[in-house]
XYZ file of C-alpha atoms in Angstrom:
277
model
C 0.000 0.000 0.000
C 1.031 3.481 -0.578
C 2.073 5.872 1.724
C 2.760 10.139 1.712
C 4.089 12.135 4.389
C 1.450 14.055 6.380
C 0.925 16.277 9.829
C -1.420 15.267 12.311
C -2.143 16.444 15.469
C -1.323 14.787 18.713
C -1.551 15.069 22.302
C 1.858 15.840 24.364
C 2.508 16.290 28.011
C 4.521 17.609 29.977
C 4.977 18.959 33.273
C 1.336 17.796 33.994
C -0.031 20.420 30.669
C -1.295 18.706 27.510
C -0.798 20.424 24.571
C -1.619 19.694 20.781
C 1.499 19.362 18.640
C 1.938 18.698 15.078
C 3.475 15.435 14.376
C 4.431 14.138 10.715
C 3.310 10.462 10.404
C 3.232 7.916 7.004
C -0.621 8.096 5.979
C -2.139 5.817 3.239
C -2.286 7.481 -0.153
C -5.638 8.056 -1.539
C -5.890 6.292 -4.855
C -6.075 8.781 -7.792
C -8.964 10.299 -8.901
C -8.744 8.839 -12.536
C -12.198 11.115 -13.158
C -11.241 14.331 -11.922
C -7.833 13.979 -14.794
C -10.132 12.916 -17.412
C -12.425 15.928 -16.769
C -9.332 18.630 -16.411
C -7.889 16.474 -19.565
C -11.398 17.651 -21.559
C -11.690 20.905 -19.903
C -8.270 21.747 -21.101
C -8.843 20.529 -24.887
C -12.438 22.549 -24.804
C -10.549 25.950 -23.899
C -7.835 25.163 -26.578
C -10.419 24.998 -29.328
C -12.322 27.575 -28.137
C -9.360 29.716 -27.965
C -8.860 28.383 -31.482
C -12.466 29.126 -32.526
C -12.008 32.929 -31.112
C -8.693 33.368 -33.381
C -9.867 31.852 -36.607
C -12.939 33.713 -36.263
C -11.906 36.837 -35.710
C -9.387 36.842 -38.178
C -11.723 35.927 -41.022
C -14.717 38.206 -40.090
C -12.201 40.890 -39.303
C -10.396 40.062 -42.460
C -14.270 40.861 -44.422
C -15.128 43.843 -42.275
C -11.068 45.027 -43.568
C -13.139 45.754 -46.562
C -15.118 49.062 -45.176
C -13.315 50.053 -42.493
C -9.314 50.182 -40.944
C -8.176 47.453 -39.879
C -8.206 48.223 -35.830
C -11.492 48.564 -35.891
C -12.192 45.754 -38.210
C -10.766 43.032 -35.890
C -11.855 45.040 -32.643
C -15.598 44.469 -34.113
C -14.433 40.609 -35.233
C -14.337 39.816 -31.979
C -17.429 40.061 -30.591
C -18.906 38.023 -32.906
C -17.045 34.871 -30.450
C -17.409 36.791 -27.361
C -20.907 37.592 -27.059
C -21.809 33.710 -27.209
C -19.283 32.733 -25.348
C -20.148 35.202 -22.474
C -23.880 33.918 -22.739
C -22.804 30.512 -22.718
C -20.991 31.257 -19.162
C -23.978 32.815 -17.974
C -26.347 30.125 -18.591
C -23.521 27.918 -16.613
C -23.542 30.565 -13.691
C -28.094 29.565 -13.788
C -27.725 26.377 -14.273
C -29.471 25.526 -10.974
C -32.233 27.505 -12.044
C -33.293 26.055 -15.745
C -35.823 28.778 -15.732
C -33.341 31.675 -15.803
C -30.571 29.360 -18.065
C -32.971 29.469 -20.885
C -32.487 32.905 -21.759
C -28.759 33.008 -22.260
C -29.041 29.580 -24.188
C -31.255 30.788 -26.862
C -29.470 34.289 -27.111
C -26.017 31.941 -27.419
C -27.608 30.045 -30.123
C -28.650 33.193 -32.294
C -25.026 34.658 -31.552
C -23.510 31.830 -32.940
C -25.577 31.373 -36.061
C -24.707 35.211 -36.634
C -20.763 34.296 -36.002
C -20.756 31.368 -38.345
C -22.557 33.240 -41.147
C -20.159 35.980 -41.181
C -17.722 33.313 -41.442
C -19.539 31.822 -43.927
C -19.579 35.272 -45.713
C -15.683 35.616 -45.467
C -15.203 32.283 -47.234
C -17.910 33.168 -49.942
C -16.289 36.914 -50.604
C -12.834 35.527 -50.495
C -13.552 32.894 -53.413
C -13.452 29.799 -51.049
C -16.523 29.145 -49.845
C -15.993 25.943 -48.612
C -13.053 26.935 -46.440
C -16.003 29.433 -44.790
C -17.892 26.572 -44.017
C -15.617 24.222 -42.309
C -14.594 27.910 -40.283
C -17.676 28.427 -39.633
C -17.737 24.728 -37.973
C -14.814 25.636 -36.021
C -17.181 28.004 -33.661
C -20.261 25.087 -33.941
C -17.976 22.558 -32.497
C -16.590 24.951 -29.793
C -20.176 25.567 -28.473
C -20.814 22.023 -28.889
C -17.681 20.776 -26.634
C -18.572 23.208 -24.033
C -21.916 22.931 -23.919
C -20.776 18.884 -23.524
C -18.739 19.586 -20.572
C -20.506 22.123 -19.007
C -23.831 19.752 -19.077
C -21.536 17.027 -17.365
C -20.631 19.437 -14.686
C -24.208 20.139 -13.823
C -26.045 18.096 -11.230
C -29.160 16.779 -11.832
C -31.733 18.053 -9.866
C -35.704 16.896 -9.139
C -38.479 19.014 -9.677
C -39.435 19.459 -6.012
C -35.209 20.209 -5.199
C -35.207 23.003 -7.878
C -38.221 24.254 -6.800
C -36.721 24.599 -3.076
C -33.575 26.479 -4.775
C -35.405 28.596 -6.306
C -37.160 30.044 -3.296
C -33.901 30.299 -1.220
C -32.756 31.943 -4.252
C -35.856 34.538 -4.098
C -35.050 35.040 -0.493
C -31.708 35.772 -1.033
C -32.604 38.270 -3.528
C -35.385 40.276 -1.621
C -32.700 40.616 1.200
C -30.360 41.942 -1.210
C -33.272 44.271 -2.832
C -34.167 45.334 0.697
C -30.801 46.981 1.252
C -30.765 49.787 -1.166
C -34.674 50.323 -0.102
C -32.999 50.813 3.063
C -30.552 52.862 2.298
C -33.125 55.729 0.498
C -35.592 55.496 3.639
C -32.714 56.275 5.764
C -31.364 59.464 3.982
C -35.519 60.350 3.368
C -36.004 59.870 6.965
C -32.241 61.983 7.975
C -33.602 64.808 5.219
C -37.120 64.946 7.246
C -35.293 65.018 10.712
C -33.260 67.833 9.522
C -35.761 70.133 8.252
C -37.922 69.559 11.578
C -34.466 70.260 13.762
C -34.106 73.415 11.444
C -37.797 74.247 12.419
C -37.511 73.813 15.924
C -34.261 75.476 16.119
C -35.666 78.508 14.368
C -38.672 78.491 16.895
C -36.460 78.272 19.522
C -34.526 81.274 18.465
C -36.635 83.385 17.939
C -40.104 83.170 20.015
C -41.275 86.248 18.159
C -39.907 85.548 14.221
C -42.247 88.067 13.221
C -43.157 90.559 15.382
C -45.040 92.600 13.083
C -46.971 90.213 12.793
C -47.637 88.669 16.277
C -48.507 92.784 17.880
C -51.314 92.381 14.840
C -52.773 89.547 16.078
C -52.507 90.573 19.360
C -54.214 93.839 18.522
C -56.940 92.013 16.654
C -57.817 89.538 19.169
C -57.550 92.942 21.962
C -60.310 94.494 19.447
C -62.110 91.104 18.289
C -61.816 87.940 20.979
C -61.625 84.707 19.192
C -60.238 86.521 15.959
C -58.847 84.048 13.271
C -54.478 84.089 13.755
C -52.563 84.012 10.936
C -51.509 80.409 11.634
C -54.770 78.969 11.611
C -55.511 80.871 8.415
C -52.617 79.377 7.461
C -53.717 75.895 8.289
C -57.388 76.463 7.120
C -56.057 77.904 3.502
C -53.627 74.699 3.490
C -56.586 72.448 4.383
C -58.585 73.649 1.447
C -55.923 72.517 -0.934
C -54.254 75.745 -1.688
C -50.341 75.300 -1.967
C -49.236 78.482 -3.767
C -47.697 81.175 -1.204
C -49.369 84.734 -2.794
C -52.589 82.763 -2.795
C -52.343 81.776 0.793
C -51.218 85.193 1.397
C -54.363 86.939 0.040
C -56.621 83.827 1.846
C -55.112 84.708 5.279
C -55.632 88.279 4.544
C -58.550 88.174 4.154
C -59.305 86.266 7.285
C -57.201 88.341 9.561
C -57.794 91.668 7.574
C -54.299 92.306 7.315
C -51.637 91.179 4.879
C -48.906 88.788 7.133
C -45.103 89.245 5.990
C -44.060 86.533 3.276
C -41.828 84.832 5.627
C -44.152 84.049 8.159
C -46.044 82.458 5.509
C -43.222 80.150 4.262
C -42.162 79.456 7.824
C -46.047 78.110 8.801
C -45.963 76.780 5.115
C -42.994 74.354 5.665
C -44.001 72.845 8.735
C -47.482 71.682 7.553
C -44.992 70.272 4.525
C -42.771 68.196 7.145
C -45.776 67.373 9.590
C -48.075 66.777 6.449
């Protein structure tokens, strides 16, 4: 039987104190994984023909668009053609517990890769050798095809009822992640609102009279008329009847107090119906 060097762990006293030190000891050898070499063995051929695919693409549909436009730009346009299905193809691997959302990014691979192969196909035709455009154009089909091979052997199967349950942790996952941002904006809403009303108060506080003008007026009025109508409840009353506009709350409470109030009294009164509305 085989045997490799490893550390363990062991138990060592002394002086009465047990301690845990490492020790290295001959442990069996785990027979190799014959499956996992295969797969890396076919995972390593599928990226050298896909990186295969990618250059002979490119350089024949950059060699056609070479025709209308410089060269840079030519190739830098070539290779999307490969990229965009191969960048579907890894996001249907990235859902493939959830066949549902994997759908997508398979069909929109498929239609990328019909349009890469016919501008292939195109290249060969325009440059007199058509069928040296199909078999490129082949070159890209049997990339897709590999990896789709050993990507589909990498994914687990899964019941109905098991990719159901996924799917819902899934959903939970992503309403806790949705819920963040949410909370993030009700925060700063709820910091903008506290800040106004601490602006508010502070003003109040500041000045018990903001207005004086205004406050000797209704203190004359209510001297000549008990019970008069103050400015603020005009205020209120106005804002109660739906009218938002300042001048026109101006002319409402002066008509109710008989007197025209200064415009900042009316923004002040105006502001704090806004926060406590």
């Amino acid at each position: 039987m085989k045997t490799r060097p490893t550390t363990q762990l062991v138990p060592h006293t002394v002086d009465g104190k047990t301690r845990m030190i490492p020790v290295q000891v001959d442990a069996p050898a785990p027979p190799r994984d014959w499956d996992r070499l295969v797969l890396n063995g076919v995972t390593g051929i599928a990226a050298l023909v896909l990186t295969a695919s990618v250059v002979w693409s490119t350089a024949s549909i950059g060699d056609l668009l070479a025709h209308a436009v410089i060269e840079p730009a030519a190739y830098g346009a070539a290779v999307v053609f490969d990229l965009a299905w191969i960048a579907c193809m890894a996001v249907e691997w990235l859902a493939r517990y959830d066949e549902d959302r994997a759908a997508l990014p398979r069909r929109a691979g498929h239609v990328m890769l019909v349009l890469a192969m016919l501008a292939v196909g195109a290249h060969g035709k325009v440059a007199g050798y058509w069928e040296i455009g199909l078999i490129g154009a082949a070159v890209s089909a049997l990339a897709k095809g590999l990896w789709t091979v050993v990507l589909r052997h990498q994914t687990p199967p899964l019941d109905e009822r098991t990719r159901a349950w996924i799917q819902g942790e899934l959903a939970d996952a992503g309403a806790s992640l949705a819920l963040i941002p949410v909370r993030r904006q009700l925060q700063r809403a709820q910091g903008q609102v506290d800040a106004e009303r601490a602006a508010i108060a502070g003003s109040d506080r500041g000045s018990a009279d903001p207005d004086p003008s205004d406050n000797d007026a209704d203190a004359d009025v209510l001297d000549i008329r008990p019970g008069a109508v103050t400015t603020k409840d005009a205020v209120r009353t106005a804002w109660d009847a739906g009218i938002r506009d300042r001048d026109a709350v101006a002319r409402a409470v002066g008509k109710a107090t008989g007197r025209m109030p200064s415009p900042e009294t009316i923004d002040r009164y105006l502001r704090a119906l806004r926060v406590a509305g």
